[in-house]
Amino acid sequence: MTEVPKNITGSMVALGDVVQLSKERSQNPEADGFERYIGLEHLEPNYLKVRNWGDTSDGVTFTNVFRPGQVLFGKRRAYQRKVAVADFSGVCSGDIYVLDVKGNHLMPELLPFICQSQPFYDYVISRSQGGLSPRVNWDALAKYEFAMPPLEEQRRIVKALTATAKMTESLFNLYALGNIVRQSLLEFILDHRPHSTTTYFGDVARLTKGISYKSSEIGDSGPYQILNLNNVAPNGGYRTEGIKFFSGQPKQEHMATVGDLFITATDLTLKKDLIGAPLLVPSDVSQPLVFSLDLIKLTIDTNVVTPKFLFTLLSSKNIRQQMKAHGGGTNVMHLDTTSCLRIPLVVPPIKEQNYLMALLNPIISQLMLINQRIEAVELIQKAIVSPYFNSVSKVGSAL
């Protein structure tokens, strides 16, 4: 049994001791007064608020009812880290568990943070079953065990986590505003460069697809860090979320290094805004790298365009919209790697590219700093919850 931290005076409990599945159903949601429904695609990774939904008047077969304050947990492909708390009533997909606190031992406000914690996800992923679309069943989920803090301690934890959640939301909003400034400045600059020429994406970059691997080759340690969708920030760029390691023997073509440029080949988000998003490997990544099938490596003609300027072009609103137009699929969008090569690019001479980047770099640096702060807040959240919610092997119910 894992040793309980000494500062915790509560008991070890299984999740099923303090949490239950909601059994409320609606066979005719619209007639029962439910106006909105939520599918798994509406939940955003690492974001507790529900900002997207569907209209039941459009027709829906979902019957699971959820109420304000209940926790929605995506049981399919749990590695996507989809957990949310709705502030309205509706119906949701069968791929979403509707969770309720039972009894008075666990504060309802703490439950979503438990479901967001890294130890919880490590447990869930290890218990998920299936090939391309693994799911975790309730019996396995209910056996997750953690140290139950006393109620007074829970209140302090909730207060701290609520503050970090508000800070994260503010930083996301600040990043969005800063990105608007960057996009506007870039578009203005490109519209006023008389020496620019129009070329095509395929003329300046050669595309290489990533590595295919077995689940047994991926873990929390290994000789190679593997780049995947989790490492791509919402507006492009690199983030450290969900870093995993590869223990196999990669081919040289699947290796990556600092300064390499990638675009996403697949997109699991609702709005499909991540397709074709760029990722530039930063200088502080020291581990040898390989990249997954979700990413495409670009081999660039540096006589025509610099990696940093191409990254900036691929981050622009115009190119992102065109990338989206070259994607196909419903729940999962895949980039058409042949047709996207025909996307036109406005490319100034190298000397002007360097000058333009000097103008844009102060804004880009601030956006990178905001991203770092978002990750720092996420680390604080993990530091708060991890000592409490580490799963242990076997323990009886303490309640």
CSV table of N, CA, C and O in Angstrom, one decimal, residues 78-198:
chain,number,residue,atom,x,y,z
A,78,ALA,N,-9.9,8.2,-22.6
A,78,ALA,CA,-9.7,9.1,-21.4
A,78,ALA,C,-8.5,9.9,-21.4
A,78,ALA,O,-8.3,10.9,-20.7
A,79,TYR,N,-7.5,9.4,-22.3
A,79,TYR,CA,-6.2,10.2,-22.3
A,79,TYR,C,-6.4,11.6,-22.9
A,79,TYR,O,-5.5,12.5,-22.8
A,80,GLN,N,-7.6,11.9,-23.4
A,80,GLN,CA,-7.9,13.2,-23.9
A,80,GLN,C,-8.2,14.2,-22.8
A,80,GLN,O,-8.3,15.4,-23.0
A,81,ARG,N,-8.4,13.6,-21.6
A,81,ARG,CA,-8.6,14.4,-20.3
A,81,ARG,C,-9.8,15.4,-20.4
A,81,ARG,O,-9.7,16.6,-20.2
A,82,LYS,N,-10.9,14.8,-20.8
A,82,LYS,CA,-12.2,15.5,-20.9
A,82,LYS,C,-13.0,15.4,-19.7
A,82,LYS,O,-13.7,14.4,-19.4
A,83,VAL,N,-13.0,16.4,-18.8
A,83,VAL,CA,-13.8,16.5,-17.6
A,83,VAL,C,-14.5,17.9,-17.6
A,83,VAL,O,-13.8,18.9,-17.9
A,84,ALA,N,-15.7,18.0,-17.2
A,84,ALA,CA,-16.4,19.3,-17.2
A,84,ALA,C,-17.5,19.3,-16.1
A,84,ALA,O,-17.9,18.3,-15.7
A,85,VAL,N,-17.9,20.5,-15.8
A,85,VAL,CA,-19.0,20.8,-14.9
A,85,VAL,C,-20.0,21.7,-15.6
A,85,VAL,O,-19.6,22.9,-15.9
A,86,ALA,N,-21.1,21.3,-15.9
A,86,ALA,CA,-22.1,22.1,-16.6
A,86,ALA,C,-22.8,23.0,-15.6
A,86,ALA,O,-23.0,22.7,-14.5
A,87,ASP,N,-23.2,24.2,-16.1
A,87,ASP,CA,-24.1,25.1,-15.3
A,87,ASP,C,-25.5,25.2,-15.9
A,87,ASP,O,-26.2,26.1,-15.6
A,88,PHE,N,-25.9,24.1,-16.6
A,88,PHE,CA,-27.2,24.0,-17.1
A,88,PHE,C,-27.6,22.5,-17.2
A,88,PHE,O,-26.8,21.6,-17.0
A,89,SER,N,-28.9,22.2,-17.4
A,89,SER,CA,-29.4,20.9,-17.5
A,89,SER,C,-29.4,20.4,-19.0
A,89,SER,O,-29.6,21.3,-19.9
A,90,GLY,N,-29.3,19.1,-19.2
A,90,GLY,CA,-29.4,18.6,-20.6
A,90,GLY,C,-29.2,17.1,-20.6
A,90,GLY,O,-29.3,16.5,-19.6
A,91,VAL,N,-29.0,16.6,-21.8
A,91,VAL,CA,-28.7,15.2,-21.9
A,91,VAL,C,-27.3,15.0,-22.6
A,91,VAL,O,-26.8,15.9,-23.3
A,92,CYS,N,-26.7,13.9,-22.3
A,92,CYS,CA,-25.3,13.7,-22.9
A,92,CYS,C,-25.1,12.3,-23.4
A,92,CYS,O,-25.9,11.4,-23.2
A,93,SER,N,-24.0,12.2,-24.1
A,93,SER,CA,-23.6,10.9,-24.8
A,93,SER,C,-23.4,9.8,-23.7
A,93,SER,O,-23.0,10.0,-22.6
A,94,GLY,N,-23.6,8.6,-24.2
A,94,GLY,CA,-23.3,7.4,-23.4
A,94,GLY,C,-21.8,7.2,-23.1
A,94,GLY,O,-21.4,6.4,-22.3
A,95,ASP,N,-21.0,8.0,-23.9
A,95,ASP,CA,-19.6,7.9,-23.6
A,95,ASP,C,-19.1,8.9,-22.5
A,95,ASP,O,-17.9,9.0,-22.3
A,96,ILE,N,-20.1,9.5,-21.9
A,96,ILE,CA,-19.8,10.4,-20.8
A,96,ILE,C,-20.5,9.9,-19.5
A,96,ILE,O,-21.7,9.6,-19.5
A,97,TYR,N,-19.7,9.7,-18.5
A,97,TYR,CA,-20.3,9.4,-17.1
A,97,TYR,C,-20.8,10.7,-16.5
A,97,TYR,O,-20.1,11.7,-16.5
A,98,VAL,N,-22.0,10.6,-15.9
A,98,VAL,CA,-22.5,11.7,-15.1
A,98,VAL,C,-22.3,11.3,-13.7
A,98,VAL,O,-22.9,10.4,-13.2
A,99,LEU,N,-21.4,12.1,-13.0
A,99,LEU,CA,-21.0,11.7,-11.6
A,99,LEU,C,-21.6,12.6,-10.6
A,99,LEU,O,-21.7,13.8,-10.7
A,100,ASP,N,-22.1,12.0,-9.5
A,100,ASP,CA,-22.6,12.7,-8.3
A,100,ASP,C,-21.9,12.3,-7.1
A,100,ASP,O,-21.5,11.1,-6.9
A,101,VAL,N,-21.7,13.2,-6.2
A,101,VAL,CA,-21.2,12.9,-4.8
A,101,VAL,C,-22.3,12.3,-4.0
A,101,VAL,O,-23.4,12.7,-4.0
A,102,LYS,N,-22.0,11.2,-3.3
A,102,LYS,CA,-23.0,10.6,-2.4
A,102,LYS,C,-22.5,10.7,-0.9
A,102,LYS,O,-21.3,10.7,-0.7
A,103,GLY,N,-23.4,10.9,0.0
A,103,GLY,CA,-23.1,11.1,1.4
A,103,GLY,C,-22.5,12.5,1.6
A,103,GLY,O,-22.6,13.4,0.7
A,104,ASN,N,-21.9,12.7,2.8
A,104,ASN,CA,-21.4,14.1,3.1
A,104,ASN,C,-19.9,14.1,3.4
A,104,ASN,O,-19.5,14.9,4.2
A,105,HIS,N,-19.2,13.1,2.9
A,105,HIS,CA,-17.8,12.9,3.2
A,105,HIS,C,-16.9,13.7,2.2
A,105,HIS,O,-15.8,14.1,2.5
A,106,LEU,N,-17.4,13.9,1.0
A,106,LEU,CA,-16.6,14.6,-0.1
A,106,LEU,C,-17.4,15.8,-0.6
A,106,LEU,O,-18.6,15.7,-0.9
A,107,MET,N,-16.7,16.9,-0.6
A,107,MET,CA,-17.3,18.2,-1.1
A,107,MET,C,-17.5,18.0,-2.7
A,107,MET,O,-16.6,17.6,-3.4
A,108,PRO,N,-18.7,18.3,-3.2
A,108,PRO,CA,-19.0,18.2,-4.6
A,108,PRO,C,-18.0,19.0,-5.4
A,108,PRO,O,-17.6,18.7,-6.5
A,109,GLU,N,-17.6,20.2,-4.9
A,109,GLU,CA,-16.7,21.1,-5.6
A,109,GLU,C,-15.3,20.5,-5.8
A,109,GLU,O,-14.5,20.9,-6.7
A,110,LEU,N,-15.0,19.5,-5.0
A,110,LEU,CA,-13.6,18.9,-5.1
A,110,LEU,C,-13.6,17.8,-6.2
A,110,LEU,O,-12.5,17.5,-6.8
A,111,LEU,N,-14.7,17.2,-6.5
A,111,LEU,CA,-14.8,16.0,-7.4
A,111,LEU,C,-14.2,16.3,-8.8
A,111,LEU,O,-13.4,15.5,-9.3
A,112,PRO,N,-14.5,17.4,-9.4
A,112,PRO,CA,-13.9,17.6,-10.8
A,112,PRO,C,-12.4,17.7,-10.7
A,112,PRO,O,-11.7,17.3,-11.7
A,113,PHE,N,-11.8,18.2,-9.7
A,113,PHE,CA,-10.4,18.4,-9.6
A,113,PHE,C,-9.7,17.0,-9.3
A,113,PHE,O,-8.6,16.8,-9.8
A,114,ILE,N,-10.4,16.1,-8.6
A,114,ILE,CA,-10.0,14.7,-8.5
A,114,ILE,C,-9.9,14.1,-9.8
A,114,ILE,O,-8.9,13.5,-10.2
A,115,CYS,N,-10.9,14.3,-10.6
A,115,CYS,CA,-11.0,13.7,-12.0
A,115,CYS,C,-10.0,14.3,-13.0
A,115,CYS,O,-9.8,13.8,-14.0
A,116,GLN,N,-9.5,15.5,-12.6
A,116,GLN,CA,-8.5,16.1,-13.5
A,116,GLN,C,-7.1,15.8,-13.0
A,116,GLN,O,-6.1,16.1,-13.8
A,117,SER,N,-6.9,15.2,-11.9
A,117,SER,CA,-5.6,15.0,-11.4
A,117,SER,C,-4.8,13.9,-12.2
A,117,SER,O,-5.4,13.0,-12.7
A,118,GLN,N,-3.5,14.1,-12.2
A,118,GLN,CA,-2.6,13.1,-13.0
A,118,GLN,C,-2.7,11.7,-12.4
A,118,GLN,O,-2.8,10.8,-13.2
A,119,PRO,N,-2.6,11.5,-11.1
A,119,PRO,CA,-2.8,10.1,-10.6
A,119,PRO,C,-4.1,9.4,-11.0
A,119,PRO,O,-4.1,8.3,-11.3
A,120,PHE,N,-5.1,10.2,-11.0
A,120,PHE,CA,-6.4,9.7,-11.4
A,120,PHE,C,-6.4,9.2,-12.9
A,120,PHE,O,-6.8,8.1,-13.3
A,121,TYR,N,-5.8,10.1,-13.8
A,121,TYR,CA,-5.7,9.8,-15.2
A,121,TYR,C,-4.8,8.6,-15.4
A,121,TYR,O,-5.0,7.7,-16.3
A,122,ASP,N,-3.7,8.5,-14.7
A,122,ASP,CA,-2.8,7.4,-14.9
A,122,ASP,C,-3.5,6.1,-14.6
A,122,ASP,O,-3.4,5.1,-15.3
A,123,TYR,N,-4.3,6.1,-13.5
A,123,TYR,CA,-5.1,5.0,-13.1
A,123,TYR,C,-6.1,4.6,-14.2
A,123,TYR,O,-6.3,3.5,-14.6
A,124,VAL,N,-6.9,5.7,-14.7
A,124,VAL,CA,-8.0,5.4,-15.7
A,124,VAL,C,-7.4,4.9,-16.9
A,124,VAL,O,-7.9,3.9,-17.5
A,125,ILE,N,-6.3,5.4,-17.4
A,125,ILE,CA,-5.7,5.0,-18.7
A,125,ILE,C,-5.2,3.5,-18.5
A,125,ILE,O,-5.4,2.7,-19.5
A,126,SER,N,-4.7,3.2,-17.4
A,126,SER,CA,-4.2,1.8,-17.2
A,126,SER,C,-5.4,0.8,-17.1
A,126,SER,O,-5.1,-0.4,-17.3
A,127,ARG,N,-6.6,1.3,-16.8
A,127,ARG,CA,-7.7,0.4,-16.7
A,127,ARG,C,-8.6,0.4,-17.9
A,127,ARG,O,-9.6,-0.3,-18.0
A,128,SER,N,-8.3,1.3,-18.9
A,128,SER,CA,-9.1,1.4,-20.1
A,128,SER,C,-8.9,0.1,-21.0
A,128,SER,O,-7.8,-0.4,-21.1
A,129,GLN,N,-10.0,-0.3,-21.6
A,129,GLN,CA,-9.9,-1.5,-22.5
A,129,GLN,C,-10.4,-1.2,-23.9
A,129,GLN,O,-11.3,-0.4,-24.0
A,130,GLY,N,-9.8,-1.8,-24.9
A,130,GLY,CA,-10.2,-1.6,-26.2
A,130,GLY,C,-9.0,-1.2,-27.1
A,130,GLY,O,-8.0,-0.8,-26.5
A,131,GLY,N,-9.2,-1.2,-28.4
A,131,GLY,CA,-8.1,-0.9,-29.3
A,131,GLY,C,-8.0,0.5,-29.7
A,131,GLY,O,-7.4,1.4,-29.0
A,132,LEU,N,-8.7,0.9,-30.8
A,132,LEU,CA,-8.6,2.3,-31.3
A,132,LEU,C,-9.4,3.2,-30.4
A,132,LEU,O,-9.1,4.4,-30.4
A,133,SER,N,-10.4,2.7,-29.7
A,133,SER,CA,-11.2,3.6,-28.9
A,133,SER,C,-11.4,3.0,-27.5
A,133,SER,O,-12.5,2.6,-27.1
A,134,PRO,N,-10.4,3.0,-26.7
A,134,PRO,CA,-10.4,2.4,-25.3
A,134,PRO,C,-11.4,3.1,-24.4
A,134,PRO,O,-11.5,4.3,-24.4
A,135,ARG,N,-12.1,2.3,-23.6
A,135,ARG,CA,-13.0,2.9,-22.6
A,135,ARG,C,-12.7,2.3,-21.2
A,135,ARG,O,-12.2,1.2,-21.1
A,136,VAL,N,-13.1,3.1,-20.2
A,136,VAL,CA,-13.0,2.6,-18.8
A,136,VAL,C,-14.4,2.3,-18.3
A,136,VAL,O,-15.3,3.2,-18.5
A,137,ASN,N,-14.6,1.1,-17.7
A,137,ASN,CA,-16.0,0.9,-17.2
A,137,ASN,C,-16.1,1.4,-15.7
A,137,ASN,O,-15.1,1.6,-15.1
A,138,TRP,N,-17.3,1.5,-15.3
A,138,TRP,CA,-17.6,2.1,-14.0
A,138,TRP,C,-17.0,1.2,-12.9
A,138,TRP,O,-16.5,1.8,-11.9
A,139,ASP,N,-17.1,-0.1,-13.0
A,139,ASP,CA,-16.6,-0.9,-11.9
A,139,ASP,C,-15.1,-0.7,-11.7
A,139,ASP,O,-14.7,-0.6,-10.5
A,140,ALA,N,-14.3,-0.5,-12.7
A,140,ALA,CA,-12.9,-0.2,-12.6
A,140,ALA,C,-12.7,1.2,-12.0
A,140,ALA,O,-11.9,1.4,-11.1
A,141,LEU,N,-13.5,2.1,-12.5
A,141,LEU,CA,-13.3,3.5,-12.1
A,141,LEU,C,-13.7,3.6,-10.6
A,141,LEU,O,-13.0,4.4,-9.8
A,142,ALA,N,-14.7,2.9,-10.1
A,142,ALA,CA,-15.1,3.0,-8.7
A,142,ALA,C,-14.1,2.5,-7.8
A,142,ALA,O,-14.1,2.8,-6.6
A,143,LYS,N,-13.1,1.7,-8.3
A,143,LYS,CA,-12.1,1.1,-7.4
A,143,LYS,C,-10.9,2.0,-7.2
A,143,LYS,O,-10.0,1.7,-6.5
A,144,TYR,N,-10.9,3.1,-7.9
A,144,TYR,CA,-9.8,4.1,-7.7
A,144,TYR,C,-9.7,4.5,-6.3
A,144,TYR,O,-10.8,4.9,-5.7
A,145,GLU,N,-8.6,4.5,-5.6
A,145,GLU,CA,-8.5,4.8,-4.2
A,145,GLU,C,-7.6,6.0,-3.9
A,145,GLU,O,-6.6,6.2,-4.6
A,146,PHE,N,-8.0,6.8,-3.0
A,146,PHE,CA,-7.2,8.0,-2.6
A,146,PHE,C,-7.4,8.3,-1.2
A,146,PHE,O,-8.3,7.8,-0.5
A,147,ALA,N,-6.5,9.2,-0.7
A,147,ALA,CA,-6.6,9.7,0.7
A,147,ALA,C,-7.7,10.7,0.8
A,147,ALA,O,-7.6,11.8,0.1
A,148,MET,N,-8.7,10.5,1.7
A,148,MET,CA,-9.8,11.4,1.9
A,148,MET,C,-9.4,12.5,2.9
A,148,MET,O,-9.3,12.2,4.1
A,149,PRO,N,-9.1,13.7,2.5
A,149,PRO,CA,-8.8,14.8,3.5
A,149,PRO,C,-10.0,15.1,4.3
A,149,PRO,O,-11.2,14.9,3.9
A,150,PRO,N,-9.8,15.5,5.5
A,150,PRO,CA,-10.9,16.0,6.4
A,150,PRO,C,-11.6,17.1,5.7
A,150,PRO,O,-11.0,17.8,4.8
A,151,LEU,N,-12.9,17.4,6.0
A,151,LEU,CA,-13.7,18.4,5.4
A,151,LEU,C,-13.0,19.8,5.4
A,151,LEU,O,-13.1,20.5,4.4
A,152,GLU,N,-12.4,20.1,6.6
A,152,GLU,CA,-11.8,21.4,6.7
A,152,GLU,C,-10.6,21.5,5.7
A,152,GLU,O,-10.4,22.6,5.0
A,153,GLU,N,-9.9,20.4,5.5
A,153,GLU,CA,-8.8,20.4,4.6
A,153,GLU,C,-9.4,20.5,3.1
A,153,GLU,O,-8.8,21.2,2.3
A,154,GLN,N,-10.5,19.8,2.9
A,154,GLN,CA,-11.1,19.9,1.6
A,154,GLN,C,-11.5,21.3,1.2
A,154,GLN,O,-11.3,21.7,0.1
A,155,ARG,N,-12.0,22.0,2.2
A,155,ARG,CA,-12.4,23.4,1.9
A,155,ARG,C,-11.2,24.3,1.5
A,155,ARG,O,-11.3,25.1,0.6
A,156,ARG,N,-10.1,24.0,2.1
A,156,ARG,CA,-8.8,24.8,1.8
A,156,ARG,C,-8.4,24.4,0.4
A,156,ARG,O,-7.9,25.2,-0.4
A,157,ILE,N,-8.4,23.1,0.1
A,157,ILE,CA,-8.0,22.6,-1.3
A,157,ILE,C,-8.9,23.2,-2.3
A,157,ILE,O,-8.4,23.7,-3.4
A,158,VAL,N,-10.2,23.2,-2.1
A,158,VAL,CA,-11.2,23.7,-3.1
A,158,VAL,C,-10.9,25.2,-3.3
A,158,VAL,O,-11.0,25.7,-4.4
A,159,LYS,N,-10.7,26.0,-2.2
A,159,LYS,CA,-10.4,27.4,-2.3
A,159,LYS,C,-9.2,27.7,-3.2
A,159,LYS,O,-9.2,28.5,-4.1
A,160,ALA,N,-8.1,26.9,-3.0
A,160,ALA,CA,-6.9,27.1,-3.7
A,160,ALA,C,-7.1,26.7,-5.2
A,160,ALA,O,-6.7,27.4,-6.1
A,161,LEU,N,-7.8,25.6,-5.4
A,161,LEU,CA,-8.0,25.1,-6.8
A,161,LEU,C,-8.9,26.0,-7.6
A,161,LEU,O,-8.7,26.2,-8.8
A,162,THR,N,-9.9,26.5,-6.9
A,162,THR,CA,-10.8,27.5,-7.6
A,162,THR,C,-10.1,28.7,-8.0
A,162,THR,O,-10.3,29.3,-9.1
A,163,ALA,N,-9.1,29.2,-7.2
A,163,ALA,CA,-8.3,30.4,-7.5
A,163,ALA,C,-7.5,30.1,-8.7
A,163,ALA,O,-7.3,30.9,-9.6
A,164,THR,N,-6.8,28.9,-8.8
A,164,THR,CA,-6.0,28.5,-9.9
A,164,THR,C,-6.8,28.4,-11.2
A,164,THR,O,-6.3,28.8,-12.3
A,165,ALA,N,-8.0,27.8,-11.1
A,165,ALA,CA,-8.9,27.7,-12.2
A,165,ALA,C,-9.2,29.1,-12.8
A,165,ALA,O,-9.3,29.3,-14.0
A,166,LYS,N,-9.6,30.0,-12.0
A,166,LYS,CA,-9.9,31.4,-12.4
A,166,LYS,C,-8.7,32.0,-13.1
A,166,LYS,O,-8.8,32.7,-14.1
A,167,MET,N,-7.5,31.8,-12.5
A,167,MET,CA,-6.3,32.3,-13.1
A,167,MET,C,-6.0,31.8,-14.5
A,167,MET,O,-5.6,32.5,-15.4
A,168,THR,N,-6.2,30.4,-14.6
A,168,THR,CA,-6.0,29.8,-15.9
A,168,THR,C,-7.0,30.4,-17.0
A,168,THR,O,-6.6,30.7,-18.1
A,169,GLU,N,-8.2,30.6,-16.6
A,169,GLU,CA,-9.2,31.2,-17.5
A,169,GLU,C,-8.8,32.6,-17.9
A,169,GLU,O,-8.9,32.9,-19.1
A,170,SER,N,-8.3,33.4,-17.0
A,170,SER,CA,-7.8,34.7,-17.3
A,170,SER,C,-6.7,34.7,-18.2
A,170,SER,O,-6.6,35.5,-19.2
A,171,LEU,N,-5.7,33.8,-18.0
A,171,LEU,CA,-4.6,33.7,-18.9
A,171,LEU,C,-4.9,33.2,-20.3
A,171,LEU,O,-4.4,33.7,-21.3
A,172,PHE,N,-5.9,32.3,-20.4
A,172,PHE,CA,-6.4,31.9,-21.7
A,172,PHE,C,-7.0,33.1,-22.5
A,172,PHE,O,-6.8,33.3,-23.7
A,173,ASN,N,-7.8,33.9,-21.8
A,173,ASN,CA,-8.4,35.1,-22.4
A,173,ASN,C,-7.3,36.1,-22.8
A,173,ASN,O,-7.4,36.7,-23.9
A,174,LEU,N,-6.3,36.3,-22.0
A,174,LEU,CA,-5.2,37.2,-22.3
A,174,LEU,C,-4.5,36.7,-23.5
A,174,LEU,O,-4.1,37.5,-24.4
A,175,TYR,N,-4.2,35.4,-23.6
A,175,TYR,CA,-3.5,34.8,-24.8
A,175,TYR,C,-4.3,35.1,-26.0
A,175,TYR,O,-3.8,35.4,-27.1
A,176,ALA,N,-5.7,34.9,-25.9
A,176,ALA,CA,-6.5,35.1,-27.1
A,176,ALA,C,-6.4,36.5,-27.6
A,176,ALA,O,-6.4,36.7,-28.8
A,177,LEU,N,-6.4,37.4,-26.7
A,177,LEU,CA,-6.3,38.9,-27.1
A,177,LEU,C,-5.0,39.2,-27.7
A,177,LEU,O,-4.9,39.9,-28.7
A,178,GLY,N,-3.9,38.6,-27.1
A,178,GLY,CA,-2.6,38.8,-27.6
A,178,GLY,C,-2.4,38.2,-29.0
A,178,GLY,O,-1.8,38.8,-29.9
A,179,ASN,N,-3.1,37.1,-29.2
A,179,ASN,CA,-3.0,36.4,-30.5
A,179,ASN,C,-3.7,37.2,-31.6
A,179,ASN,O,-3.3,37.2,-32.7
A,180,ILE,N,-4.8,37.9,-31.2
A,180,ILE,CA,-5.5,38.8,-32.1
A,180,ILE,C,-4.6,39.9,-32.6
A,180,ILE,O,-4.5,40.3,-33.8
A,181,VAL,N,-3.8,40.5,-31.6
A,181,VAL,CA,-2.9,41.5,-32.0
A,181,VAL,C,-1.8,41.0,-32.9
A,181,VAL,O,-1.5,41.6,-34.0
A,182,ARG,N,-1.3,39.8,-32.7
A,182,ARG,CA,-0.3,39.2,-33.5
A,182,ARG,C,-0.8,39.0,-34.9
A,182,ARG,O,-0.2,39.3,-35.9
A,183,GLN,N,-2.0,38.4,-35.0
A,183,GLN,CA,-2.6,38.1,-36.3
A,183,GLN,C,-2.8,39.4,-37.1
A,183,GLN,O,-2.5,39.5,-38.3
A,184,SER,N,-3.3,40.4,-36.5
A,184,SER,CA,-3.6,41.7,-37.1
A,184,SER,C,-2.4,42.3,-37.7
A,184,SER,O,-2.3,42.8,-38.8
A,185,LEU,N,-1.3,42.3,-36.8
A,185,LEU,CA,0.0,42.9,-37.2
A,185,LEU,C,0.6,42.2,-38.4
A,185,LEU,O,1.1,42.8,-39.4
A,186,LEU,N,0.5,40.8,-38.4
A,186,LEU,CA,1.1,40.0,-39.4
A,186,LEU,C,0.3,40.3,-40.7
A,186,LEU,O,1.0,40.4,-41.8
A,187,GLU,N,-1.0,40.3,-40.7
A,187,GLU,CA,-1.8,40.5,-41.9
A,187,GLU,C,-1.5,41.9,-42.5
A,187,GLU,O,-1.4,42.1,-43.7
A,188,PHE,N,-1.4,42.9,-41.6
A,188,PHE,CA,-1.1,44.3,-42.1
A,188,PHE,C,0.3,44.3,-42.8
A,188,PHE,O,0.5,44.9,-43.8
A,189,ILE,N,1.3,43.6,-42.1
A,189,ILE,CA,2.6,43.6,-42.7
A,189,ILE,C,2.7,43.0,-44.1
A,189,ILE,O,3.2,43.5,-45.0
A,190,LEU,N,2.0,41.8,-44.2
A,190,LEU,CA,2.1,41.1,-45.4
A,190,LEU,C,1.3,41.8,-46.6
A,190,LEU,O,1.7,41.7,-47.7
A,191,ASP,N,0.3,42.6,-46.2
A,191,ASP,CA,-0.4,43.3,-47.2
A,191,ASP,C,0.3,44.5,-47.7
A,191,ASP,O,-0.1,45.1,-48.7
A,192,HIS,N,1.4,44.9,-47.0
A,192,HIS,CA,2.2,46.1,-47.4
A,192,HIS,C,3.6,45.8,-47.7
A,192,HIS,O,4.5,46.6,-47.4
A,193,ARG,N,3.9,44.6,-48.2
A,193,ARG,CA,5.3,44.2,-48.6
A,193,ARG,C,5.4,44.1,-50.1
A,193,ARG,O,5.0,43.1,-50.7
A,194,PRO,N,5.8,45.1,-50.8
A,194,PRO,CA,5.8,45.1,-52.3
A,194,PRO,C,6.8,44.1,-52.9
A,194,PRO,O,6.6,43.7,-54.0
A,195,HIS,N,7.7,43.6,-52.1
A,195,HIS,CA,8.7,42.6,-52.7
A,195,HIS,C,8.3,41.2,-52.5
A,195,HIS,O,9.1,40.3,-52.9
A,196,SER,N,7.2,40.9,-51.9
A,196,SER,CA,6.7,39.6,-51.6
A,196,SER,C,6.3,38.9,-52.9
A,196,SER,O,5.8,39.5,-53.8
A,197,THR,N,6.5,37.6,-52.9
A,197,THR,CA,6.0,36.7,-54.0
A,197,THR,C,5.1,35.7,-53.4
A,197,THR,O,5.2,35.3,-52.2
A,198,THR,N,4.2,35.2,-54.3
A,198,THR,CA,3.3,34.1,-53.9
A,198,THR,C,3.9,32.8,-54.4
A,198,THR,O,4.2,32.6,-55.6
